[in-house]
Coordinates of C-alpha atoms in Angstrom, one line a residue:
Chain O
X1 CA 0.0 0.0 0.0
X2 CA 2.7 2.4 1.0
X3 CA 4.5 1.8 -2.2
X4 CA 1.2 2.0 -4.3
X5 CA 1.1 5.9 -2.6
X6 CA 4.7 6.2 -3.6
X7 CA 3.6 5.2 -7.0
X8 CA 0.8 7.7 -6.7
X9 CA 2.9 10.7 -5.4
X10 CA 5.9 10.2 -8.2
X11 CA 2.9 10.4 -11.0
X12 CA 1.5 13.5 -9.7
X13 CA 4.8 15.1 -9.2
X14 CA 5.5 14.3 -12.8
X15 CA 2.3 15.7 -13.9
X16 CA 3.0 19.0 -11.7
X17 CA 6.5 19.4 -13.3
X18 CA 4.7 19.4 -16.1
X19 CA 2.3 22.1 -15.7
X20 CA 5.0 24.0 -14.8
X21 CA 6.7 23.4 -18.1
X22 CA 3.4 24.1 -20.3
X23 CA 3.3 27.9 -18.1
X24 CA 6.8 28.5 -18.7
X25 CA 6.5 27.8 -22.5
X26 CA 3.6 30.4 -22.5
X27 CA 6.0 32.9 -21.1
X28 CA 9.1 32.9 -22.6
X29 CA 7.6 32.3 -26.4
X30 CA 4.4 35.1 -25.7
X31 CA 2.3 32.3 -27.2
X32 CA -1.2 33.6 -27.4
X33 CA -4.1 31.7 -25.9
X34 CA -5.8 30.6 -28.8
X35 CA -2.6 28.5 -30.0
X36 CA -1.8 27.2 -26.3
X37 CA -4.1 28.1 -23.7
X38 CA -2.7 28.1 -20.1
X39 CA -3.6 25.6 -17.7
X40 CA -5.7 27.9 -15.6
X41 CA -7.6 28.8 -18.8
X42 CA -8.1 24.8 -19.2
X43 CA -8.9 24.2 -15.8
X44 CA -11.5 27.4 -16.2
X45 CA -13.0 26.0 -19.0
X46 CA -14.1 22.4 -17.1
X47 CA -14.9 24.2 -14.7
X48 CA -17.6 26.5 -16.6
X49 CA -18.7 24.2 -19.2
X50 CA -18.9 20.9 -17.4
X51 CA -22.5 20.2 -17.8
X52 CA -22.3 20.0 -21.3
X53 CA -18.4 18.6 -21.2
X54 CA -20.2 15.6 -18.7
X55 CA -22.7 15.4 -21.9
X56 CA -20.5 15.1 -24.6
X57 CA -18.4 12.5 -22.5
X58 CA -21.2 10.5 -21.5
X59 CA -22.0 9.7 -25.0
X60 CA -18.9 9.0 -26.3
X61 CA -18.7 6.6 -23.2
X62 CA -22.1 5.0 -24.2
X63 CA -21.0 4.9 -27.9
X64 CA -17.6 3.3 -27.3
X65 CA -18.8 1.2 -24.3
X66 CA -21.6 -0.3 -26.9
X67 CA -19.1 -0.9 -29.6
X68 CA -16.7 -2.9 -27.3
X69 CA -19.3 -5.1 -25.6
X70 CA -20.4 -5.8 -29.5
X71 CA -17.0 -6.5 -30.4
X72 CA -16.8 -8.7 -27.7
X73 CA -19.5 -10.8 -27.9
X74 CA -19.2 -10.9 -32.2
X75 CA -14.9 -11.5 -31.4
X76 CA -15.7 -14.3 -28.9
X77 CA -17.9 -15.9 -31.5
X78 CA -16.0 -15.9 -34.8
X79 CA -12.8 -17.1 -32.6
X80 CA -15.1 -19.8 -31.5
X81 CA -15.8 -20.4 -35.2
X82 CA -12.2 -20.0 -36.2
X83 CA -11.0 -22.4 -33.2
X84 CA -13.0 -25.3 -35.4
X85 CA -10.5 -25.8 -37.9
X86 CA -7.0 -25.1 -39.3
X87 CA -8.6 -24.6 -42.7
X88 CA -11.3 -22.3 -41.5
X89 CA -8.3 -20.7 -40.1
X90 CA -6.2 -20.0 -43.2
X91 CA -9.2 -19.2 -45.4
X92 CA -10.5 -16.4 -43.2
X93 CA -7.7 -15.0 -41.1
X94 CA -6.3 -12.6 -43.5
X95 CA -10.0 -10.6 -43.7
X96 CA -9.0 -9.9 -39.6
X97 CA -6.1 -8.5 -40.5
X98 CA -7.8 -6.3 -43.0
X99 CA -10.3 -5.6 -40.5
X100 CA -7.1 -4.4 -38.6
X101 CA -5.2 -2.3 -41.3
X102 CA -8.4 -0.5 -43.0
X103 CA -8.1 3.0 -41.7
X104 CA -11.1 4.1 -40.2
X105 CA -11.1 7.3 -41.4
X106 CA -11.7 6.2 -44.7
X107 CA -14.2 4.1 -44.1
X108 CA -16.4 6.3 -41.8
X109 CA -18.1 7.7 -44.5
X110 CA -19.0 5.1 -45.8
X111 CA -20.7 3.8 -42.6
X112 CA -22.4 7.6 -42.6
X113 CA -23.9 6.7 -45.7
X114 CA -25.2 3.2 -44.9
X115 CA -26.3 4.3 -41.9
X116 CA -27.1 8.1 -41.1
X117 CA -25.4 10.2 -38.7
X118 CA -26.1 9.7 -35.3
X119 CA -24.6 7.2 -32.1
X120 CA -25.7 3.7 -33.7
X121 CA -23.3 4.6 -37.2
X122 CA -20.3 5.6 -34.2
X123 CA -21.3 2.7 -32.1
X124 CA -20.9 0.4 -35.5
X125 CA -17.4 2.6 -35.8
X126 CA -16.2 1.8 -32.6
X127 CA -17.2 -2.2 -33.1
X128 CA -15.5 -2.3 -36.4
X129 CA -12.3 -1.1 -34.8
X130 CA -12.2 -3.2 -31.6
X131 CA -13.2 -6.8 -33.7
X132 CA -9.7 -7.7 -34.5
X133 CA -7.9 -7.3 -30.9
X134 CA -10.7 -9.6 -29.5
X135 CA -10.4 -12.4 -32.8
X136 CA -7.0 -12.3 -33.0
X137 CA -6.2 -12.8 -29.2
X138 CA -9.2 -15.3 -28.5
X139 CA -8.2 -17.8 -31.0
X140 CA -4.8 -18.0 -29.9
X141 CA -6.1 -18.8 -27.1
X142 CA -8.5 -21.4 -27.9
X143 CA -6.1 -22.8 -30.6
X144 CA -3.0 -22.9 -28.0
X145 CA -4.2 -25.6 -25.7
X146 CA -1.3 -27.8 -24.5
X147 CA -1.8 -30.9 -26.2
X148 CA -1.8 -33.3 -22.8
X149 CA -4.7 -31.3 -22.0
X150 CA -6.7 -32.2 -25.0
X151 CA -5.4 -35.9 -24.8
X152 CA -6.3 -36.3 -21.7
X153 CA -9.8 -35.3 -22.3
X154 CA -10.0 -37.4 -25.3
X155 CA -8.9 -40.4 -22.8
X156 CA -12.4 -39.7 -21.0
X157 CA -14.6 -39.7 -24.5
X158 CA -15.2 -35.6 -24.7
X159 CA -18.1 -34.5 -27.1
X160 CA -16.4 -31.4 -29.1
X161 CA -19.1 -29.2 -27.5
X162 CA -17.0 -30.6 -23.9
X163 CA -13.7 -30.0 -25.5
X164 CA -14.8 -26.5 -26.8
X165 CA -16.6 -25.1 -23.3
X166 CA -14.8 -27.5 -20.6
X167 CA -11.3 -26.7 -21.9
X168 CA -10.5 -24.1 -25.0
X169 CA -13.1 -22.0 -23.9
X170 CA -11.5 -21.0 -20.4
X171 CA -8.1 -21.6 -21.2
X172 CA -8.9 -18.7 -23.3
X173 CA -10.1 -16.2 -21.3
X174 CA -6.6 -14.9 -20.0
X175 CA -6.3 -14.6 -23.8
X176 CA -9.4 -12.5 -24.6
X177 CA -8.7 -10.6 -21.5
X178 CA -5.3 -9.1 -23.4
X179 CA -7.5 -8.5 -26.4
X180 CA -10.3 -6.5 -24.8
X181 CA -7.8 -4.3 -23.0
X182 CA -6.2 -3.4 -26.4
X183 CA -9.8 -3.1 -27.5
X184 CA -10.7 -1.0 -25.0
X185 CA -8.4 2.1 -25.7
X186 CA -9.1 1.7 -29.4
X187 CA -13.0 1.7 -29.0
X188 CA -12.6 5.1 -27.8
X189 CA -10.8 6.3 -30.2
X190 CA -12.9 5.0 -33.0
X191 CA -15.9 6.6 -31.4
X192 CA -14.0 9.7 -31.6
X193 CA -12.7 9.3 -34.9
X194 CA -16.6 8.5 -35.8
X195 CA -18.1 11.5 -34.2
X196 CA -15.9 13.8 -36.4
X197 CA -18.3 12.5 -39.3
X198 CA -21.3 11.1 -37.8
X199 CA -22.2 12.9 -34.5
X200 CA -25.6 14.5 -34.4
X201 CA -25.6 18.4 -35.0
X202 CA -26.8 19.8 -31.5
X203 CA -23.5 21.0 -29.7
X204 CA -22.0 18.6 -26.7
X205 CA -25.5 16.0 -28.4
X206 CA -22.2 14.4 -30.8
X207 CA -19.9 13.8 -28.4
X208 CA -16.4 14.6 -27.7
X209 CA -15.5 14.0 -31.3
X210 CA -18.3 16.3 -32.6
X211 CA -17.7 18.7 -30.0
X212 CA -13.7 18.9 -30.5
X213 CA -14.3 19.9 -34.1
X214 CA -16.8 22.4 -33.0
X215 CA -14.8 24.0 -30.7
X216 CA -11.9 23.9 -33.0
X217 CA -13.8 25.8 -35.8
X218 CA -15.0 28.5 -32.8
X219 CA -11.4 28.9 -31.9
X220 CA -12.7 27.9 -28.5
X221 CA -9.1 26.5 -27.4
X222 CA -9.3 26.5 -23.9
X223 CA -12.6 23.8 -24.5
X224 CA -10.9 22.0 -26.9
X225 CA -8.4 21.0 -24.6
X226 CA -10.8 20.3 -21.6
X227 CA -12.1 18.2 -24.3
X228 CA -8.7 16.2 -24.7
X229 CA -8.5 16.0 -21.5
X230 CA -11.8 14.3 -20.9
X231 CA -11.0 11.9 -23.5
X232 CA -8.1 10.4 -22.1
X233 CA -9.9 10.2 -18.7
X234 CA -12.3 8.2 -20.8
X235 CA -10.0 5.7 -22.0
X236 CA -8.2 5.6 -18.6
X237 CA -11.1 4.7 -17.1
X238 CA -12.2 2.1 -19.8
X239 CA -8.6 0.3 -19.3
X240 CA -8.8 0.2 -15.5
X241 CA -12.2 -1.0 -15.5
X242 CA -10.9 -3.8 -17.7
X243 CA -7.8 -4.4 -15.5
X244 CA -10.2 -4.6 -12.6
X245 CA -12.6 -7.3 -14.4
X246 CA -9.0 -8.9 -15.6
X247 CA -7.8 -9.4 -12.1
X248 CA -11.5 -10.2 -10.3
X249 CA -11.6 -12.9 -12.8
X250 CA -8.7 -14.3 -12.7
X251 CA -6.7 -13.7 -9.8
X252 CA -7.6 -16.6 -7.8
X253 CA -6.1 -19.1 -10.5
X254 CA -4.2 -17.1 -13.6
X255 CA -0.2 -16.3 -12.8
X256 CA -0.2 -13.1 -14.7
X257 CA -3.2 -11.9 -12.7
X258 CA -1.5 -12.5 -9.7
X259 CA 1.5 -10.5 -10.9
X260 CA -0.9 -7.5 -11.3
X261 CA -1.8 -8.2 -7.7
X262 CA 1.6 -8.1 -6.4
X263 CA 3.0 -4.8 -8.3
Chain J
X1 CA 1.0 -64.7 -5.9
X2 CA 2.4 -63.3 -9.3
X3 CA -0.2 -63.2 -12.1
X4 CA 1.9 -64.5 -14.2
X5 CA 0.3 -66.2 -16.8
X6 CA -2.9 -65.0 -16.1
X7 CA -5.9 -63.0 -18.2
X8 CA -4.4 -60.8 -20.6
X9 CA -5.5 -57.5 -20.3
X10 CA -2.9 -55.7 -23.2
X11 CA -2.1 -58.1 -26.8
X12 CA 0.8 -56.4 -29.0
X13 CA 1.7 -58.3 -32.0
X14 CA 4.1 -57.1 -34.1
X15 CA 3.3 -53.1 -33.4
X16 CA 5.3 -51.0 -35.4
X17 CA 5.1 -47.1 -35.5
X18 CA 6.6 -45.0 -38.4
X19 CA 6.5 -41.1 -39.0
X20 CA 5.8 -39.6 -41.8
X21 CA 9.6 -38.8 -42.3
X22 CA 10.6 -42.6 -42.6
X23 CA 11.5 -42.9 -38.8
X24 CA 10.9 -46.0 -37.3
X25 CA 10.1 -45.8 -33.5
X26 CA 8.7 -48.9 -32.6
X27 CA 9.9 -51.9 -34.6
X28 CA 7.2 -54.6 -34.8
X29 CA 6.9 -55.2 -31.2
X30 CA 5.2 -58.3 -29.5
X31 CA 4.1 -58.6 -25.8
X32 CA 1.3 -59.6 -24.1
X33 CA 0.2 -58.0 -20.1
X34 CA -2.1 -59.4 -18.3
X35 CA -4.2 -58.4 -15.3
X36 CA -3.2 -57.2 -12.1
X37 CA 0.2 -57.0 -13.3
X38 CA 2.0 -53.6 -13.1
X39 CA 4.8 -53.6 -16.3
X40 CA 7.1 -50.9 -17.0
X41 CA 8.5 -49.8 -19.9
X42 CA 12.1 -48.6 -19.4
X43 CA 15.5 -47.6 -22.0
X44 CA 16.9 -44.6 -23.4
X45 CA 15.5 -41.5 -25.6
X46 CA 14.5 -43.0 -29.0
X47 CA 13.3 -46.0 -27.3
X48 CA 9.7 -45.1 -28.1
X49 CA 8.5 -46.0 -24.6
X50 CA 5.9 -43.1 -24.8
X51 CA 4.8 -44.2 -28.1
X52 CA 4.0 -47.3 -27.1
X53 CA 1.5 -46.0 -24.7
X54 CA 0.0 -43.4 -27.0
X55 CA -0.8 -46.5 -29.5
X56 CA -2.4 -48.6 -26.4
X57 CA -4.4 -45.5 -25.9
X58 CA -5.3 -45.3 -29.5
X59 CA -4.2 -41.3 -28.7
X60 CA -1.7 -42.6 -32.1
X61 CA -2.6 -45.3 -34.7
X62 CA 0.1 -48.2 -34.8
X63 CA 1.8 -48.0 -39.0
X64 CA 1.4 -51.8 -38.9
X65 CA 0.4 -54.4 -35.9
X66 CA -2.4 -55.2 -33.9
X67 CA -3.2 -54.0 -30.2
X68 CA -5.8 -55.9 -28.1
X69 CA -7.0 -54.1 -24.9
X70 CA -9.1 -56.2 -22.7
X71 CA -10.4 -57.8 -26.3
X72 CA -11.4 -54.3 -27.3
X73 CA -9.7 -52.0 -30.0
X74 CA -7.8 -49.2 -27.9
X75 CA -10.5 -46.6 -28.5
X76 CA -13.6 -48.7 -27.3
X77 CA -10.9 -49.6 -24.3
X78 CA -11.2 -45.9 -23.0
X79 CA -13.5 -46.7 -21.0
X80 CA -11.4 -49.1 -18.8
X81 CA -8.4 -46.5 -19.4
X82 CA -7.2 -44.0 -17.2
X83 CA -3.8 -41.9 -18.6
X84 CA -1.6 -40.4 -16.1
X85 CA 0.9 -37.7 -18.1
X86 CA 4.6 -36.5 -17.5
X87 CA 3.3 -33.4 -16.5
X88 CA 0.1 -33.2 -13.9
X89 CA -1.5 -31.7 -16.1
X90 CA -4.3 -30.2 -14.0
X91 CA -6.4 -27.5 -15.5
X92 CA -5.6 -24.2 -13.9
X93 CA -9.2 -22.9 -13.4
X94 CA -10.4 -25.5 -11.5
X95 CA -10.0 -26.3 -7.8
X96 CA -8.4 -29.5 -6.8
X97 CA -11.8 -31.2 -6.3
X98 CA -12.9 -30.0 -9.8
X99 CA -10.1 -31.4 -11.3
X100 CA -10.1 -34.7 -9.4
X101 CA -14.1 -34.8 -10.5
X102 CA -13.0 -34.3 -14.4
X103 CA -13.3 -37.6 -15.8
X104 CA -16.4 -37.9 -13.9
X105 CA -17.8 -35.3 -15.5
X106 CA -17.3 -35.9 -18.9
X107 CA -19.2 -38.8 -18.5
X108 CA -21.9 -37.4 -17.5
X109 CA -22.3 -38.2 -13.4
X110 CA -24.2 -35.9 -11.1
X111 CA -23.0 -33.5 -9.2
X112 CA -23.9 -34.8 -6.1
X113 CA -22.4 -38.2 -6.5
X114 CA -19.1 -36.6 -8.1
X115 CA -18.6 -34.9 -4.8
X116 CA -19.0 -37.8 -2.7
X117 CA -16.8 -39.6 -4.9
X118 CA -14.2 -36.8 -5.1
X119 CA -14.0 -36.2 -1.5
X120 CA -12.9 -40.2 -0.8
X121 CA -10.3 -39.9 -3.3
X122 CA -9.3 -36.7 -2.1
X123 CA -9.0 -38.8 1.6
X124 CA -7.1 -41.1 0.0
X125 CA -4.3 -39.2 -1.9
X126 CA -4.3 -37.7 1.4
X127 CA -5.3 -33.8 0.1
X128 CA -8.8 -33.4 1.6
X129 CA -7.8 -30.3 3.0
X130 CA -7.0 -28.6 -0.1
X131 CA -10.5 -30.0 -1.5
X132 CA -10.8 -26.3 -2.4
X133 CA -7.4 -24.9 -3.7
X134 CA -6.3 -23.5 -7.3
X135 CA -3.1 -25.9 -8.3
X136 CA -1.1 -22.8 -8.6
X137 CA -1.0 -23.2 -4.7
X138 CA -0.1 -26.7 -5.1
X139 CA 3.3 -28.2 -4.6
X140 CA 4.9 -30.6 -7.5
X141 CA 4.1 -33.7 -5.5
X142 CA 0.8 -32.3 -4.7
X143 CA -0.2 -32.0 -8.3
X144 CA 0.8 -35.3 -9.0
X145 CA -1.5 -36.4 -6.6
X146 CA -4.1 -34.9 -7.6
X147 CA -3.4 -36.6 -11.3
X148 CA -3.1 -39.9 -9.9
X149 CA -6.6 -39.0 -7.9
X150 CA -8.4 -38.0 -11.4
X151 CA -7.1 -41.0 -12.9
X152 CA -8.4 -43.3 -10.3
X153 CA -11.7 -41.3 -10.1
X154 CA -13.3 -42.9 -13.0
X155 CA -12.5 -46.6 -11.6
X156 CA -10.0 -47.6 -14.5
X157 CA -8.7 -51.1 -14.6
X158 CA -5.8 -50.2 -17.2
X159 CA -3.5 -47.4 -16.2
X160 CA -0.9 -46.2 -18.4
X161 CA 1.2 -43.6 -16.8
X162 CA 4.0 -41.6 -19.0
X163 CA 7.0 -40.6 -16.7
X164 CA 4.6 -39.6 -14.1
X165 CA 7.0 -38.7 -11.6
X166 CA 10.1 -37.3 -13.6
X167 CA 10.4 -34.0 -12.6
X168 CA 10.0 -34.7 -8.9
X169 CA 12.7 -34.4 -6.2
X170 CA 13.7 -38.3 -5.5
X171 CA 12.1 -38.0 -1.7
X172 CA 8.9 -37.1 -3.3
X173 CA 9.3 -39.7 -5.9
X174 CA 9.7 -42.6 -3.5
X175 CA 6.8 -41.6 -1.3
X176 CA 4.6 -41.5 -4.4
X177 CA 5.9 -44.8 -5.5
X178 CA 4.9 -46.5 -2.3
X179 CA 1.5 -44.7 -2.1
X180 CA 0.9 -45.6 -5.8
X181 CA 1.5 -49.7 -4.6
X182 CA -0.7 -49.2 -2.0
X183 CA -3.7 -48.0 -4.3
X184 CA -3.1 -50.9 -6.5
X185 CA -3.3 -53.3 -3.7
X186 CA -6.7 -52.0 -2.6
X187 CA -7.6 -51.4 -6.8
X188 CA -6.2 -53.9 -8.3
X189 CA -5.9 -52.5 -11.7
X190 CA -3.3 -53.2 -14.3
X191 CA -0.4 -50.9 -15.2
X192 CA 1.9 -49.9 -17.7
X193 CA 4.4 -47.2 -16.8
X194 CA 7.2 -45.6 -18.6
X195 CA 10.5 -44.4 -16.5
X196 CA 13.8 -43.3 -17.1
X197 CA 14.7 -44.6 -13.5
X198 CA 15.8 -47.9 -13.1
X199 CA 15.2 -48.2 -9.0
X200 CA 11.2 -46.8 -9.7
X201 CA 11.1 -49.5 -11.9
X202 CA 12.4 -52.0 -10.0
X203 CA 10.4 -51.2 -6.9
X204 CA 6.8 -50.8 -8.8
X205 CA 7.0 -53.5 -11.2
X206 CA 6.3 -57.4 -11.5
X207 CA 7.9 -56.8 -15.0
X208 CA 10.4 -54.9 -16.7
X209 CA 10.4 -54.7 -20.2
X210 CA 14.1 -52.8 -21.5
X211 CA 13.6 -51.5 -24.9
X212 CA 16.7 -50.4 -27.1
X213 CA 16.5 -47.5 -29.5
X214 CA 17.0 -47.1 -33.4
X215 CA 14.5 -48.1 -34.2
X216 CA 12.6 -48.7 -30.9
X217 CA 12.3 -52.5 -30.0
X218 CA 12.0 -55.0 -26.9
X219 CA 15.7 -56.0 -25.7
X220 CA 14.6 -58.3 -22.7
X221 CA 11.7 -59.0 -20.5
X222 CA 12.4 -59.3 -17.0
X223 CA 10.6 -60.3 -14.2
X224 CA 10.8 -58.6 -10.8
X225 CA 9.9 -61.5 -7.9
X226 CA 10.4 -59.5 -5.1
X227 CA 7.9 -60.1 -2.6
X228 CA 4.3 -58.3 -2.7
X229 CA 2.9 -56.0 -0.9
X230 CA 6.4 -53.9 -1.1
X231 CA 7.1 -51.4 1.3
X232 CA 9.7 -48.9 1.5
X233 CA 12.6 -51.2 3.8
X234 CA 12.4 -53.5 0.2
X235 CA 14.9 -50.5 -1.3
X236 CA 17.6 -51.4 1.5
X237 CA 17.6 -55.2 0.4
X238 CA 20.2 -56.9 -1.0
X239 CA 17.8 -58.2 -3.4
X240 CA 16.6 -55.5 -4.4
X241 CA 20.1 -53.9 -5.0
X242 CA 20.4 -57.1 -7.2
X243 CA 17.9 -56.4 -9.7
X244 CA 18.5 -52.8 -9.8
X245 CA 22.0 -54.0 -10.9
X246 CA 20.8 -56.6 -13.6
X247 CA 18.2 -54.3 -14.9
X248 CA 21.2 -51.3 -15.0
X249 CA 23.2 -54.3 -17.2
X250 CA 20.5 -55.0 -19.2
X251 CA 19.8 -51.2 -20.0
X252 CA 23.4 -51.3 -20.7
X253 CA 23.3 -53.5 -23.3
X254 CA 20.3 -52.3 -25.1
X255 CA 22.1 -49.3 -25.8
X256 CA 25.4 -50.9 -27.1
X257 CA 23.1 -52.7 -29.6

C-alpha cells in the first residue's frame, strides 16, 4: 500500500512538473491563448462548461462502451468459429487483419452513408475497430491448448461441445482478457474518430469527437483542450475498469493476474 | 501370488510405428500383459516407450500391428483406461476437487455423486484439505497427486502412466511410489508405466520390459519377484540392490546394440 502511494505521489509530481513546463512555454515564447491556452484557462474552462463537457463525455462513453461489448460478444464468436479448424483458419484469417489495417477514417463515411449520422453509425465505428484485438487474441487462445490437455480429455470420451466449453473456452479467457484491454483504448478512439463525421448536430449532443471539431472551428481552445482531456480520462477509465474485471476474474487461479496483484 | 500367466489385459503383435519422415520408432513389437500385473517400460531416448503407450491408448494409430486391450480395439478400451501424463496436467481454473471430478464429469455423473466420490479420493491421496485450492497453490508432489486421484476417479482397470513422476525431487518420488503400490493393492488395476529410473522400476513392477533405440524395440523381458505388498525397507535389500543392478546391465546392453 505504501508503495502504491509512492507510486501515486511520483505520477502526480511528474504531472505538476509538467504544468510548470506548459506555463513556462507560454511565457518565454508570448504564445497567445488561442494557440496554447494556459492551464488555468483549461482548468477554467471544465470548470464553466462541465455540464455539457459531462454530456459530450457521457456519449462518447455510451457509444464506445456499446461498440466494445459488441466487439466482444461478435470477437468471442468468430474465434469460436475459427478455433474449429485449421482450414477455416487460413481461409478467413487474413480478412482480420484487414479488418485491422483498413483506416477508419476512410471508411467512416462510408458507414455515414449506410447508416445516417447519429450514435448507432459511431457505435458500429467503434465495433469495427475493436473486432480484430478480440479475434486475434481469442483464438490464440482457444487454438493454444497444450496438447496433454486435450489428450487427456479425449482419454475420457469428450463431445467437441465438452472440448470446446470445458477446456478451450476458459483456457482462453486470459487470452481474450489481453484483447479487450487493447480493445478497449481503441473503441474510444474510434468513437471519436466516428463523431468527427457522424455525430448528431446539437453542440455537446455528438460527443467529444463532434464537440472537439466544434470547438476547433469556434477557436474555443481552452474547451478543446478540456475536451482532450476528458478523452483520455475516458480511456483511462475504460482500461482500469478492464484491468479490474482482468484481475477479479482471474486472480484466484491465472499467474499473470496475480502478478498485477503483487505490483 | 504373481499373475503371471494370467488373463491378458494388453495383446501387441508385431506393433510397429513409423513417421511420416521414414522414422521408425517402434519396430514390430510383440508382448502380451495381463491383469493385475503392473509392467514398466524402461530404456533410453528414442526408445519409443511413450509411443507405445500413446498406440495402447489409441491417442496414435500403430503403421502396422495389432493392439488388443481387454479384447477391445484401444478406443472402445477408453472406458477401462485411465492416462496419467509426465506433467500433472491439471487445469488451472479448476479447484483440486474440480479437477479430481473431471473424468467424472465428462461422463456425464451428477454432481452430487461426483462430490462424494471426489471427497474419498481426495482422503485417500491424502489432500482433503485442499478439496478447495487452485493448483497454482499446489506443490509438485501435490499436483501429481491430484493426477493420480483424477485418474483413479473414473474406476480404471488399465493405467498407463508416462514418466509420471520425472520431474519430482527423489524423496517425493519414492513416497509416491509407495503410495501408488498401496492404491493398486486396494484397486487392483493393471499398469503400464514408462520411466527413465531404473530403481522406480524396479520397486513398482512385477515386470520390466528394457527396450533399445533405433529403431525402438524389446531388448529383454524381465521379471521382478520381489515379494508383494512392497514397502519402503524393500529399497535397503540386497535383493533388491540385485535387480537394480541386472536391470542397470540390461539397460546397458540395449544401448550398445
Amino acid at each position: 500500500m505504501r508503495q502504491r502511494l509512492s507510486t501515486l505521489a511520483d505520477a502526480l509530481g511528474v504531472f505538476a512538473a509538467l504544468l510548470v513546463l506548459w506555463q513556462l512555454i507560454l511565457w518565454i515564447f508570448h504564445i497567445p491563448q488561442y494557440m496554447l491556452p494556459s492551464p488555468w484557462a483549461v482548468a477554467r474552462a471544465v470548470g464553466l462548461r462541465f455540464p455539457s463537457l459531462l454530456a459530450a463525455l457521457a456519449i462518447t462513453a455510451v457509444e464506445s462502451g456499446a461498440g466494445l461489448i459488441a466487439s466482444i460478444v461478435a470477437g468471442v464468436i468468430v474465434a469460436l468459429f475459427f478455433a474449429q479448424s485449421r482450414w477455416v483458419r487460413r481461409m478467413l484469417y487474413p480478412y482480420t487483419i484487414l479488418l485491422q489495417t483498413v483506416p477508419i477514417v476512410a471508411i467512416a463515411p462510408l458507414i455515414l452513408m449506410w447508416v445516417g449520422a447519429g450514435a448507432p453509425a459511431v457505435a458500429l465505428i467503434a465495433f469495427i475497430i475493436s473486432l480484430a484485438p478480440i479475434i486475434a487474441n481469442t483464438t490464440q487462445g482457444l487454438v493454444s491448448v497444450e496438447e496433454n490437455l486435450v489428450h487427456l480429455f479425449l482419454m475420457h470420451n469428450a463431445t467437441p461441445g465438452q472440448l470446446l466449453f470445458k477446456l478451450r473456452l476458459p483456457h482462453a479467457i486470459p487470452s481474450l482478457f489481453v484483447g479487450i484491454r487493447i480493445a478497449s483504448g481503441i473503441s474510444v478512439i474510434g468513437a471519436i474518430t466516428g463523431e468527427l463525421y457522424a455525430g448528431s448536430s446539437s453542440v455537446g449532443g455528438g460527443g467529444l469527437g463532434y464537440s472537439i471539431l466544434y470547438a476547433s472551428s469556434q477557436l474555443q481552445t481552452d474547451y478543446l483542450f478540456a475536451l482532450v482531456l476528458a478523452a483520455t480520462v475516458l480511456g483511462f477509465s475504460f482500461f482500469f475498469l478492464v484491468m479490474f474485471l482482468e484481475w477479479y476474474f482471474l486472480h484466484r487461479w491465472h499467474e499473470s493476474a496475480l502478478k498485477m496483484e503483487v505490483e | 501370488m504373481m499373475p503371471e500367466q494370467g488373463v491378458p489385459m494388453i495383446e501387441l503383435s508385431g506393433l510397429t510405428k513409423r513417421y511420416g519422415t521414414g522414422q521408425t520408432v517402434l519396430d514390430s513389437v510383440s508382448l502380451t500383459i495381463s491383469k493385475g500385473e503392473f509392467v514398466s517400460f524402461i530404456g533410453p531416448s528414442g526408445c519409443g516407450k511413450s509411443t507405445a503407450l500413446k498406440l495402447i491408448s489409441g491417442l496414435a494409430v500403430p503403421t502396422a500391428g495389432t493392439i488388443s486391450v481387454d479384447g477391445m480395439t484401444p478406443k472402445n478400451a477408453r472406458e477401462i483406461i485411465s492416462f496419467i501424463f509426465q506433467d500433472a496436467t491439471l487445469l488451472p481454473w479448476r479447484t483440486v476437487q474440480q479437477n479430481v471430478g473431471l473424468g467424472l464429469e465428462l461422463e456425464g455423473m451428477v454432481d452430487k455423486r461426483r462430490r462424494e466420490k471426489t471427497s474419498q479420493l481426495l482422503e485417500l491421496v491424502g489432500l482433503k484439505h485442499m478439496a478447495n485450492a487452485y493448483p497454482r497453490e499446489l506443490s509438485g508432489g501435490m499436483k501429481m497427486r491430484v493426477s493420480i486421484a483424477r485418474a483413479l476417479a473414473t474406476s480404471p482397470r488399465l493405467l498407463l502412466m508416462d514418466e509420471p513422476f520425472a520431474a519430482l525431487d527423489e524423496m517425493s518420488r519414492d513416497r509416491l511410489n509407495e503410495e501408488l503400490l498401496r492404491l493398486r493393492d486396494e484397486q487392483k488395476w493393471t499398469a503400464v508405466f514408462v520411466t527413465h529410473s531404473v530403481a522406480e522400476a524396479v520397486f513398482l513392477s512385477t515386470r520390466i520390459v528394457v527396450l533399445a533405440p533405433n529403431p525402438g524395440r524389446i531388448h529383454v523381458v524381465l521379471p521382478i519377484e520381489l515379494p508383494l505388498p512392497r514397502t519402503a525397507a524393500l529399497r535397503d535389500t540386497p535383493e533388491f540392490e540385485a535387480r537394480v543392478m541386472q536391470v542397470s546391465h540390461a539397460l546397458r546392453a540395449a544401448l550398445l546394440q
